[in-house]
Amino acid sequence: MSHRGRVERVATRVFRNDWSALTPPATGCWTPELTVSVIIPARGGQDHLDLALASLSAQTYPEHLFEVVVVDDHSAPPLTLPDQRPRRCRVVASPDGGWGAGYARAYGAHASTGDILMWMDADMVACPEFVEAQARWHHAHAECVTLGRVRFADADPLDPGALLAAARSGDLHRDLDTGGRHDWIEHLLDQSDDLRDADHLGFHAYLGAAAAVRRSLYEAAGGVDPDLDLGQDTEFGYRLWQAGAVMVPEHTATAWHVGPASTARTRLPSERFRTEVLAELMPHPHAYRERVPEARRRTPLVHAVVDVTGAPYDLVRGCVDRLLNGTETDLAVTLVADWEGAGSAPGGFDGPQLDLRLIQANYLREPRISFAATAPRTGFPSPFLLQVPVAWGLGELALSRLLASAERARAGLTELFLAASPTRDAGVRLWRTRALARAMRVCDDEEDLADVVAVLHGRYRIHGGEGTLTDLTLHRSVPPPPRAAVECPGPVPVAPVHAHGGDTETEGGEEREESEGEEEPRRRWWRRRRRRRPRARLRSLWYRACRACGREMPDEDDPGGDPAATG
């Protein structure tokens, strides 16, 4: 969840995105209570804006409960309000320094006051039920995001007066509905039973030209990105989806784009924009994310959390390094501990804070590692939150398999644990962010959060085999192999060393005998080199003397030819 806002608790538990569990009131047969702000970003196009405001003046929603905020995105000349408009309607100028549809929508949400935020384009005409049909869902459930039906009209209506008359007589559909629509959205709705059976890509149905959301959920999702002028609908829909939104297509809330439809209004942003801009912010869909270099991935697919409080340095290295070296690289890791306390403690080579200092120093330059005093509640905006106990080590393919199982089962919680685990909660947990966020809004104090996630989104369990999940504490408790008994041959004479060599040697009797398995590889190599160096130098001097006096060179395989062996 975002730190900017908190969504109200909800009573009805919706399984995944099956909004059929909700029962909103019927239009015209209920008493609304929540206020609505209709936000219209506009740049120029005064004639189209006049038609849009005229259609909103004929809404069935009580006029004292909704306002219209027109955000003038640096129009020249500035936009003005026509005669035919809602009673509560105003124009606000977009501040200098920002421009574009994303900035205007974000500023309009900031300048508005309604409990429900509703967006509409300036070149659209809304049916009389446009506001009421969507607002009724938000009265029934605070997690709803309603998606109005967007159509295209081939020609403009004659004037605002004629449009208003057609809206009041019920002829607006007959005059404007010519069959034009967003084909990709209609295909997605058909394939997912109107999003009731939507998978992790259900957010693609979100279209900011005719959508509504509760302000609390809008703030929890972080709001519209003001820096995106193109694709801000797709990116904001993705974050709404991760925040736990229940997306509801509302077919009776129809709005028409008037005039010829442009290419930008009939499909998603270009493939180049999706791969080079949106894919940095959205791990889904995977096909576009795979083309983005790791250094440019601003939102990871998996947010892993490891609580390292009180854990020794070697154990943390064993756990975290396995995560970083796995086949799934689209992740970030947060290490949780009292890092401020470790930094303020007095220095020294012992004490409980030494391990934390070593851990922080080791991972300080790793870009995928961050440090926090408390564990995050969800992985937002990442689709997944991975909780790894510091005593467990994941295999190289373990995380990739966990993700594949979660997507295949559409599970809200995927657990990996050893078959011999003593309790059902031991092991690694992969939480789906949207499922976890929604479970927190309905979970009672006496309920287990994992059980609530299972009810809302499903639960999947995996027994980890050898190489998939390792108990690192068992490896640390295994004693080292016993040392072989070695007879001490007594002092060993040391060969002379050339002064120009600059090397110093210790007597053999002063060196501690250790098995090679206990030493570091570089240290063993250096020790062997030091032991060989005096003998090799003595042999080199003997060969030079043999050449000088014309004697036959000794055979290296002959022990008698070894000056060290003969003295």
Coordinates of C-alpha atoms in Angstrom, one line a residue:
M1 CA 0.0 0.0 0.0
S2 CA 1.1 3.5 -0.6
H3 CA 1.9 5.8 2.3
R4 CA -0.3 8.5 0.8
G5 CA -3.7 7.0 1.6
R6 CA -5.6 4.1 3.2
V7 CA -8.6 2.5 1.7
E8 CA -11.7 2.1 3.8
R9 CA -12.4 -1.4 5.2
V10 CA -14.9 -3.3 3.1
A11 CA -17.5 -5.9 4.2
T12 CA -18.0 -8.0 1.1
R13 CA -15.2 -10.4 0.1
V14 CA -14.8 -10.6 -3.6
F15 CA -12.9 -13.6 -5.0
R16 CA -10.2 -12.3 -7.3
N17 CA -12.1 -10.0 -9.7
D18 CA -15.5 -11.7 -9.6
W19 CA -17.6 -8.5 -9.1
S20 CA -20.8 -10.5 -9.4
A21 CA -20.6 -10.9 -5.6
L22 CA -21.6 -7.2 -5.3
T23 CA -25.1 -6.0 -5.5
P24 CA -25.2 -2.2 -6.3
P25 CA -28.5 -0.3 -6.2
A26 CA -30.5 0.0 -9.4
T27 CA -30.3 3.3 -11.3
G28 CA -33.2 5.6 -10.4
C29 CA -34.2 3.6 -7.3
W30 CA -31.8 4.7 -4.6
T31 CA -30.5 7.8 -2.7
P32 CA -26.9 8.7 -3.4
E33 CA -24.7 10.0 -0.6
L34 CA -21.2 10.3 -2.0
T35 CA -20.0 13.4 -3.9
V36 CA -18.5 13.0 -7.4
S37 CA -15.9 15.1 -9.2
V38 CA -15.9 14.8 -13.0
I39 CA -12.4 15.8 -14.2
I40 CA -12.0 16.9 -17.8
P41 CA -8.4 17.7 -19.1
A42 CA -8.6 19.9 -22.1
R43 CA -6.3 21.8 -24.5
G44 CA -8.2 23.9 -26.9
G45 CA -11.3 22.5 -28.6
Q46 CA -13.8 24.9 -27.1
D47 CA -16.6 23.6 -29.4
H48 CA -16.1 20.0 -28.2
L49 CA -15.9 21.1 -24.6
D50 CA -19.3 22.9 -24.9
L51 CA -20.9 19.7 -26.1
A52 CA -19.3 17.7 -23.2
L53 CA -20.5 20.1 -20.6
A54 CA -24.0 20.2 -22.1
S55 CA -24.3 16.4 -21.8
L56 CA -23.2 16.6 -18.2
S57 CA -25.9 19.1 -17.4
A58 CA -28.5 16.4 -18.1
Q59 CA -27.2 13.8 -15.7
T60 CA -29.6 11.8 -13.5
Y61 CA -27.2 12.1 -10.5
P62 CA -28.2 14.8 -8.0
E63 CA -26.6 18.0 -9.2
H64 CA -25.7 19.1 -5.7
L65 CA -23.6 16.0 -5.2
F66 CA -21.3 16.3 -8.2
E67 CA -19.0 18.9 -9.7
V68 CA -17.1 19.3 -12.9
V69 CA -13.5 20.5 -13.0
V70 CA -12.1 21.4 -16.4
V71 CA -8.3 21.6 -16.3
D72 CA -7.1 24.0 -19.0
D73 CA -3.8 22.6 -20.3
H74 CA -2.3 25.9 -21.5
S75 CA -5.0 26.5 -24.2
A76 CA -4.7 29.6 -26.4
P77 CA -7.1 31.3 -26.1
P78 CA -8.0 30.1 -22.6
L79 CA -11.1 27.9 -22.3
T80 CA -14.4 29.4 -21.0
L81 CA -17.6 28.0 -19.6
P82 CA -20.6 27.8 -21.9
D83 CA -24.2 28.6 -20.9
Q84 CA -25.2 24.9 -21.0
R85 CA -23.3 23.4 -18.2
P86 CA -23.7 21.7 -14.7
R87 CA -24.5 24.0 -11.9
R88 CA -21.2 23.3 -10.1
C89 CA -18.7 23.7 -12.8
R90 CA -15.3 25.5 -12.9
V91 CA -12.2 25.9 -15.0
V92 CA -8.8 25.6 -13.4
A93 CA -5.6 26.5 -15.3
S94 CA -2.8 23.9 -15.3
P95 CA 0.2 25.4 -13.4
D96 CA 3.3 26.5 -15.4
G97 CA 6.0 23.8 -15.5
G98 CA 3.7 20.9 -16.3
W99 CA 1.7 20.0 -19.3
G100 CA 0.1 16.9 -20.9
A101 CA -2.9 14.7 -20.2
G102 CA -1.2 12.9 -17.3
Y103 CA -0.3 16.2 -15.5
A104 CA -3.8 17.6 -16.1
R105 CA -5.6 14.6 -14.7
A106 CA -3.3 14.5 -11.7
Y107 CA -3.8 18.2 -11.0
G108 CA -7.6 17.9 -11.5
A109 CA -7.7 15.2 -8.9
H110 CA -5.7 17.4 -6.5
A111 CA -8.0 20.5 -7.2
S112 CA -11.3 18.6 -6.8
T113 CA -13.2 17.7 -3.6
G114 CA -15.4 14.7 -4.5
D115 CA -15.4 11.3 -2.7
I116 CA -15.4 9.7 -6.2
L117 CA -13.1 10.8 -8.9
M118 CA -14.4 10.4 -12.5
W119 CA -12.6 11.2 -15.7
M120 CA -13.9 12.1 -19.1
D121 CA -12.2 13.5 -22.2
A122 CA -13.1 17.0 -23.4
D123 CA -14.2 15.7 -26.8
M124 CA -16.7 13.2 -25.4
V125 CA -20.5 13.3 -24.9
A126 CA -21.9 11.3 -22.0
C127 CA -25.3 9.6 -21.7
P128 CA -27.6 10.9 -18.9
E129 CA -26.8 7.8 -16.7
F130 CA -23.0 8.2 -17.1
V131 CA -22.3 9.4 -13.5
E132 CA -25.1 7.6 -11.7
A133 CA -24.4 4.2 -13.2
Q134 CA -20.8 4.3 -12.1
A135 CA -21.3 5.9 -8.7
R136 CA -23.7 3.2 -7.5
W137 CA -20.9 0.7 -7.6
H138 CA -18.7 2.9 -5.4
H139 CA -21.5 3.2 -2.8
A140 CA -21.6 -0.6 -2.7
H141 CA -17.8 -1.3 -2.5
A142 CA -14.9 1.0 -1.8
E143 CA -12.5 -1.1 -4.0
C144 CA -14.4 -0.8 -7.2
V145 CA -13.0 0.9 -10.3
T146 CA -15.8 1.4 -12.8
L147 CA -15.1 1.3 -16.5
G148 CA -17.6 3.2 -18.7
R149 CA -18.3 2.1 -22.2
V150 CA -16.5 4.2 -24.8
R151 CA -17.9 4.5 -28.4
F152 CA -17.1 6.7 -31.4
A153 CA -19.5 9.0 -33.2
D154 CA -18.8 9.7 -36.9
A155 CA -20.1 13.3 -36.8
D156 CA -20.5 16.1 -34.3
P157 CA -24.0 17.0 -33.0
L158 CA -25.4 20.2 -34.4
D159 CA -25.1 22.4 -31.2
P160 CA -25.3 22.1 -27.4
G161 CA -29.0 22.9 -27.4
A162 CA -29.9 20.1 -29.8
L163 CA -27.6 17.7 -27.9
L164 CA -29.4 18.6 -24.6
A165 CA -32.8 18.0 -26.1
A166 CA -31.7 14.6 -27.5
A167 CA -30.4 13.6 -24.1
R168 CA -33.6 14.5 -22.3
S169 CA -35.7 12.7 -24.8
G170 CA -33.7 9.5 -24.8
D171 CA -32.6 9.8 -28.4
L172 CA -28.9 10.3 -27.7
H173 CA -28.0 6.6 -28.4
R174 CA -29.9 6.6 -31.7
D175 CA -28.2 9.8 -32.9
L176 CA -24.6 9.0 -31.8
D177 CA -24.0 5.2 -31.6
T178 CA -22.6 4.2 -35.0
G179 CA -20.8 1.1 -33.8
G180 CA -17.2 2.4 -33.4
R181 CA -15.4 1.0 -30.3
H182 CA -12.1 0.0 -28.8
D183 CA -11.6 -3.5 -30.3
W184 CA -8.8 -4.6 -27.9
I185 CA -11.0 -3.8 -24.8
E186 CA -14.0 -5.6 -26.2
H187 CA -11.8 -8.6 -27.0
L188 CA -10.4 -8.6 -23.4
L189 CA -13.9 -8.4 -21.9
D190 CA -15.2 -11.2 -24.1
Q191 CA -12.3 -13.5 -23.2
S192 CA -12.5 -12.9 -19.4
D193 CA -16.3 -12.9 -18.9
D194 CA -16.4 -9.1 -18.4
L195 CA -13.3 -9.3 -16.2
R196 CA -14.9 -11.7 -13.8
D197 CA -12.3 -14.3 -14.8
A198 CA -9.5 -11.8 -15.5
D199 CA -5.8 -12.9 -15.1
H200 CA -2.9 -10.7 -14.1
L201 CA -3.3 -8.6 -17.2
G202 CA -6.9 -7.5 -16.4
F203 CA -5.8 -3.9 -15.9
H204 CA -5.5 -3.5 -19.7
A205 CA -9.2 -2.9 -19.7
Y206 CA -8.7 0.4 -17.8
L207 CA -9.3 3.5 -20.0
G208 CA -9.0 6.9 -18.3
A209 CA -11.4 8.5 -20.8
A210 CA -14.4 7.1 -18.9
A211 CA -13.5 5.6 -15.6
A212 CA -14.2 6.3 -11.9
V213 CA -12.5 5.4 -8.6
R214 CA -12.9 6.2 -4.9
R215 CA -10.5 8.9 -3.8
S216 CA -9.1 6.7 -1.0
L217 CA -8.1 4.0 -3.5
Y218 CA -6.8 6.7 -5.9
E219 CA -4.4 7.9 -3.2
A220 CA -3.5 4.4 -2.1
A221 CA -2.4 3.6 -5.7
G222 CA -0.3 6.8 -5.9
G223 CA -2.4 8.8 -8.3
V224 CA -1.9 9.4 -12.0
D225 CA 1.7 9.9 -12.9
P226 CA 2.0 13.6 -14.0
D227 CA 5.2 12.9 -16.0
L228 CA 3.4 10.6 -18.5
D229 CA 1.6 12.3 -21.3
L230 CA 1.2 9.0 -23.2
G231 CA 0.3 5.7 -21.6
Q232 CA -0.7 7.2 -18.3
D233 CA -4.0 5.3 -18.4
T234 CA -2.2 1.9 -18.8
E235 CA 0.4 2.6 -16.1
F236 CA -2.2 3.9 -13.6
G237 CA -4.5 1.0 -14.3
Y238 CA -1.6 -1.3 -13.5
R239 CA -1.1 0.4 -10.1
L240 CA -4.8 0.3 -9.3
W241 CA -4.7 -3.4 -10.1
Q242 CA -1.8 -4.0 -7.7
A243 CA -3.6 -1.9 -5.0
G244 CA -6.4 -4.5 -5.0
A245 CA -9.0 -2.8 -7.3
V246 CA -12.1 -4.7 -8.4
M247 CA -12.5 -3.5 -12.0
V248 CA -16.2 -3.5 -13.1
P249 CA -17.2 -2.8 -16.7
E250 CA -20.4 -0.7 -16.6
H251 CA -22.0 -1.0 -20.0
T252 CA -24.8 1.5 -19.3
A253 CA -22.4 4.3 -18.6
T254 CA -21.8 5.1 -22.3
A255 CA -19.8 8.1 -23.6
W256 CA -19.0 8.9 -27.3
H257 CA -16.0 10.5 -28.8
V258 CA -17.4 13.0 -31.3
G259 CA -15.8 13.4 -34.7
P260 CA -13.4 11.1 -36.6
A261 CA -11.5 8.7 -34.4
S262 CA -7.7 9.1 -34.5
T263 CA -5.2 6.2 -34.4
A264 CA -4.2 7.0 -30.8
R265 CA -7.8 6.5 -29.7
T266 CA -8.2 3.1 -31.2
R267 CA -5.3 1.1 -29.7
L268 CA -2.7 1.0 -26.9
P269 CA 0.4 3.3 -27.2
S270 CA 2.9 2.2 -29.7
E271 CA 5.0 -0.9 -29.2
R272 CA 8.2 1.2 -29.0
F273 CA 6.6 3.4 -26.2
R274 CA 5.5 0.3 -24.3
T275 CA 8.9 -1.3 -24.4
E276 CA 11.0 1.7 -23.8
V277 CA 8.9 3.7 -21.3
L278 CA 6.0 1.7 -19.8
A279 CA 8.0 -1.5 -19.4
E280 CA 10.4 0.3 -17.0
L281 CA 7.4 1.0 -14.7
M282 CA 5.4 -2.2 -15.2
P283 CA 6.8 -5.8 -14.9
H284 CA 3.7 -7.0 -16.7
P285 CA 3.4 -8.1 -19.5
H286 CA 6.6 -10.1 -19.5
A287 CA 7.1 -9.9 -23.2
Y288 CA 7.9 -6.2 -23.0
R289 CA 9.8 -6.3 -19.8
E290 CA 12.4 -8.8 -21.1
R291 CA 13.6 -6.1 -23.6
V292 CA 14.4 -3.6 -20.8
P293 CA 18.0 -3.8 -19.3
E294 CA 18.1 -4.6 -15.6
A295 CA 19.5 -1.2 -14.7
R296 CA 16.4 0.6 -16.1
R297 CA 13.8 -1.5 -14.4
R298 CA 12.3 0.9 -11.9
T299 CA 9.6 -1.4 -10.6
P300 CA 10.8 -5.0 -9.9
L301 CA 8.7 -8.0 -10.5
V302 CA 9.4 -9.4 -7.0
H303 CA 10.1 -7.4 -3.8
A304 CA 11.9 -9.8 -1.5
V305 CA 12.1 -9.2 2.2
V306 CA 14.6 -10.8 4.6
D307 CA 14.6 -10.0 8.3
V308 CA 18.2 -10.3 9.4
T309 CA 17.7 -9.1 13.0
G310 CA 20.1 -11.1 15.3
A311 CA 21.4 -13.2 12.4
P312 CA 25.1 -13.8 12.0
Y313 CA 26.9 -12.4 9.0
D314 CA 27.6 -15.8 7.3
L315 CA 24.0 -16.9 7.6
V316 CA 22.8 -13.7 5.9
R317 CA 25.3 -14.0 3.1
G318 CA 24.2 -17.6 2.5
C319 CA 20.5 -16.5 2.2
V320 CA 20.9 -13.2 0.3
D321 CA 23.5 -14.4 -2.2
R322 CA 21.4 -17.3 -3.2
L323 CA 18.5 -14.8 -4.0
L324 CA 20.8 -12.5 -6.0
N325 CA 22.4 -15.4 -8.0
G326 CA 19.1 -17.1 -9.0
T327 CA 17.8 -17.2 -12.5
E328 CA 15.1 -14.6 -11.8
T329 CA 16.9 -11.3 -11.8
D330 CA 13.9 -9.0 -11.9
L331 CA 13.8 -8.5 -8.1
A332 CA 14.8 -6.2 -5.3
V333 CA 15.7 -7.2 -1.8
T334 CA 15.0 -5.3 1.4
L335 CA 17.0 -6.3 4.5
V336 CA 15.1 -5.5 7.7
A337 CA 17.0 -4.7 11.0
D338 CA 17.8 -1.9 13.3
W339 CA 20.3 -0.2 11.0
E340 CA 20.3 3.1 12.8
G341 CA 21.2 1.4 16.1
A342 CA 24.0 -0.5 14.3
G343 CA 25.5 2.8 13.0
S344 CA 25.2 4.7 16.4
A345 CA 26.7 1.9 18.5
P346 CA 30.4 2.3 19.5
G347 CA 32.9 0.6 17.3
G348 CA 34.8 -2.5 18.1
F349 CA 35.5 -6.0 16.9
D350 CA 32.8 -7.7 19.1
G351 CA 29.3 -7.0 20.2
P352 CA 25.8 -7.7 18.7
Q353 CA 26.1 -4.9 16.1
L354 CA 29.2 -6.1 14.4
D355 CA 27.3 -8.5 12.2
L356 CA 24.9 -5.8 11.1
R357 CA 27.8 -3.5 10.2
L358 CA 29.4 -6.3 8.1
I359 CA 26.2 -7.0 6.3
Q360 CA 25.6 -3.4 5.5
A361 CA 29.2 -2.8 4.3
N362 CA 29.0 -5.9 2.1
Y363 CA 25.7 -5.0 0.3
L364 CA 26.0 -1.2 0.4
R365 CA 27.0 -1.0 -3.3
E366 CA 24.5 -3.6 -4.5
P367 CA 21.8 -1.7 -6.4
R368 CA 19.1 -4.4 -5.8
I369 CA 19.6 -4.2 -2.0
S370 CA 17.9 -1.7 0.3
F371 CA 17.8 -1.4 4.1
A372 CA 14.8 -0.8 6.3
A373 CA 13.9 -0.7 9.9
T374 CA 10.5 -2.3 9.4
A375 CA 9.2 -4.8 6.8
P376 CA 6.9 -3.5 4.1
R377 CA 3.3 -4.7 4.4
T378 CA 2.9 -5.4 0.7
G379 CA 5.2 -5.4 -2.4
F380 CA 3.4 -2.4 -4.0
P381 CA 3.9 -1.5 -6.8
S382 CA 5.6 -4.8 -7.5
P383 CA 3.2 -7.6 -8.3
F384 CA 4.8 -10.0 -5.8
L385 CA 6.1 -9.9 -2.2
L386 CA 8.6 -12.6 -1.3
Q387 CA 9.2 -13.4 2.4
V388 CA 12.3 -15.4 3.0
P389 CA 13.4 -16.5 6.5
V390 CA 17.1 -15.8 6.9
A391 CA 17.7 -19.4 7.8
W392 CA 16.5 -20.7 4.4
G393 CA 18.4 -20.7 1.1
L394 CA 16.6 -20.8 -2.3
G395 CA 18.0 -22.8 -5.1
E396 CA 19.0 -21.3 -8.4
L397 CA 15.7 -22.1 -10.1
A398 CA 13.4 -21.9 -7.0
L399 CA 12.1 -18.4 -7.4
S400 CA 11.4 -18.9 -11.2
R401 CA 9.4 -22.0 -10.4
L402 CA 7.5 -20.2 -7.6
L403 CA 6.5 -17.4 -10.0
A404 CA 5.5 -19.9 -12.7
S405 CA 3.3 -21.9 -10.2
A406 CA 1.7 -18.7 -8.8
E407 CA 0.7 -17.5 -12.4
R408 CA -0.5 -21.0 -13.4
A409 CA -2.7 -21.4 -10.3
R410 CA -3.5 -17.6 -10.1
A411 CA -2.8 -18.0 -6.4
G412 CA -2.7 -15.1 -4.0
L413 CA -0.2 -17.0 -1.8
T414 CA 2.3 -19.6 -3.0
E415 CA 4.3 -21.4 -0.3
L416 CA 7.5 -23.4 -0.6
F417 CA 8.6 -25.5 2.3
L418 CA 10.4 -28.8 3.1
A419 CA 8.3 -31.9 3.3
A420 CA 9.7 -32.5 6.8
S421 CA 8.7 -29.0 8.0
P422 CA 7.3 -29.2 11.5
T423 CA 4.7 -26.4 11.0
R424 CA 2.6 -25.3 8.0
D425 CA 4.0 -21.8 8.2
A426 CA 7.7 -22.7 8.0
G427 CA 9.3 -21.9 4.6
V428 CA 9.2 -19.3 1.9
R429 CA 6.0 -17.3 1.0
L430 CA 5.3 -15.6 -2.3
W431 CA 2.4 -13.2 -1.8
R432 CA 0.5 -11.6 -4.7
T433 CA 0.4 -7.9 -3.9
R434 CA -3.2 -7.2 -5.0
A435 CA -4.4 -10.2 -3.0
L436 CA -2.5 -9.1 0.1
A437 CA -3.6 -5.5 -0.1
R438 CA -7.3 -6.5 -0.3
A439 CA -7.0 -9.1 2.5
M440 CA -5.7 -6.4 4.8
R441 CA -8.9 -4.4 4.3
V442 CA -11.2 -7.3 5.3
C443 CA -9.1 -9.3 7.8
D444 CA -10.4 -9.3 11.3
D445 CA -8.1 -9.3 14.3
E446 CA -8.7 -12.9 15.2
E447 CA -8.2 -14.1 11.6
D448 CA -4.9 -15.3 10.0
L449 CA -3.9 -13.2 7.1
A450 CA -2.8 -16.2 5.0
D451 CA -6.3 -17.8 5.4
V452 CA -8.0 -14.6 4.3
V453 CA -5.7 -14.4 1.2
A454 CA -6.6 -18.0 0.4
V455 CA -10.3 -17.1 0.5
L456 CA -9.9 -14.0 -1.7
H457 CA -7.4 -15.3 -4.2
G458 CA -6.4 -18.9 -3.6
R459 CA -3.5 -20.7 -2.0
Y460 CA -0.8 -23.0 -3.5
R461 CA 1.7 -25.1 -1.7
I462 CA 4.9 -26.7 -3.0
H463 CA 7.2 -29.3 -1.3
G464 CA 10.8 -28.2 -2.0
G465 CA 13.1 -31.0 -3.0
E466 CA 16.9 -31.2 -2.9
G467 CA 18.5 -28.1 -4.4
T468 CA 15.3 -26.1 -4.2
L469 CA 15.2 -25.1 -0.5
T470 CA 18.0 -25.5 2.0
D471 CA 18.0 -25.2 5.7
L472 CA 21.2 -23.1 6.2
T473 CA 21.3 -23.7 10.0
L474 CA 21.8 -27.4 9.4
H475 CA 24.8 -26.7 7.2
R476 CA 26.3 -24.4 9.8
S477 CA 25.9 -27.0 12.6
V478 CA 27.9 -29.7 10.7
P479 CA 31.3 -30.0 12.4
P480 CA 34.4 -29.6 10.2
P481 CA 36.2 -32.8 9.1
P482 CA 38.8 -34.1 11.6
R483 CA 42.4 -33.2 11.0
A484 CA 44.8 -36.0 10.0
A485 CA 47.5 -36.8 12.5
V486 CA 50.9 -35.7 11.2
E487 CA 54.3 -36.7 12.6
C488 CA 56.5 -33.8 13.2
P489 CA 59.8 -34.4 11.3
G490 CA 61.6 -31.8 13.4
P491 CA 63.2 -28.5 12.3
V492 CA 63.7 -28.2 8.5
P493 CA 66.7 -26.2 7.3
V494 CA 65.8 -23.2 5.3
A495 CA 67.6 -22.5 2.0
P496 CA 69.3 -19.2 1.5
V497 CA 67.4 -16.5 -0.2
H498 CA 68.7 -13.9 -2.7
A499 CA 68.8 -10.4 -1.2
H500 CA 67.4 -8.9 -4.4
G501 CA 64.3 -11.2 -4.1
G502 CA 62.7 -9.1 -1.3
D503 CA 61.0 -12.2 0.2
T504 CA 61.0 -13.2 3.8
E505 CA 60.5 -16.8 4.9
T506 CA 59.6 -18.3 8.2
E507 CA 61.1 -21.5 9.5
G508 CA 59.1 -24.6 8.8
G509 CA 58.8 -25.4 12.4
E510 CA 57.0 -22.2 13.1
E511 CA 54.2 -22.8 10.6
R512 CA 50.9 -24.3 11.9
E513 CA 49.9 -27.6 10.2
E514 CA 46.5 -27.4 8.6
S515 CA 44.6 -29.6 6.2
E516 CA 44.2 -28.1 2.8
G517 CA 40.5 -28.3 3.0
E518 CA 40.5 -25.7 5.8
E519 CA 42.4 -23.1 4.0
E520 CA 41.2 -20.6 1.4
P521 CA 42.3 -21.6 -2.2
R522 CA 44.5 -18.5 -2.7
R523 CA 46.1 -19.0 0.7
R524 CA 46.9 -22.7 -0.2
W525 CA 48.4 -21.6 -3.5
W526 CA 50.6 -19.0 -1.9
R527 CA 51.8 -21.4 0.8
R528 CA 52.8 -24.0 -1.8
R529 CA 54.7 -21.3 -3.8
R530 CA 56.6 -20.2 -0.7
R531 CA 57.7 -23.7 0.1
R532 CA 58.9 -24.4 -3.5
R533 CA 60.7 -21.2 -4.0
P534 CA 64.0 -21.9 -2.0
R535 CA 64.4 -25.4 -3.6
A536 CA 63.8 -24.0 -7.1
R537 CA 66.4 -21.3 -6.6
L538 CA 69.0 -23.7 -5.3
R539 CA 68.4 -26.0 -8.3
S540 CA 68.8 -23.0 -10.7
L541 CA 72.2 -22.1 -9.1
W542 CA 73.4 -25.7 -9.5
Y543 CA 72.5 -25.9 -13.2
R544 CA 74.4 -22.7 -13.8
A545 CA 77.5 -24.1 -12.1
C546 CA 77.3 -27.3 -14.2
R547 CA 77.1 -25.3 -17.4
A548 CA 80.1 -23.2 -16.4
C549 CA 82.4 -26.2 -15.7
G550 CA 81.1 -28.3 -18.7
R551 CA 79.5 -31.1 -16.6
E552 CA 76.5 -33.1 -17.8
M553 CA 73.2 -31.6 -16.7
P554 CA 71.5 -33.8 -14.0
D555 CA 68.1 -35.5 -14.7
E556 CA 65.2 -33.8 -12.9
D557 CA 63.6 -37.2 -12.4
D558 CA 66.7 -38.6 -10.7
P559 CA 66.5 -38.0 -7.0
G560 CA 70.3 -38.0 -6.9
G561 CA 70.3 -35.0 -9.2
D562 CA 68.2 -32.9 -6.9
P563 CA 70.5 -30.6 -4.9
A564 CA 68.0 -30.4 -2.1
A565 CA 67.8 -34.2 -1.8
T566 CA 71.7 -34.6 -1.8
G567 CA 72.3 -31.6 0.4

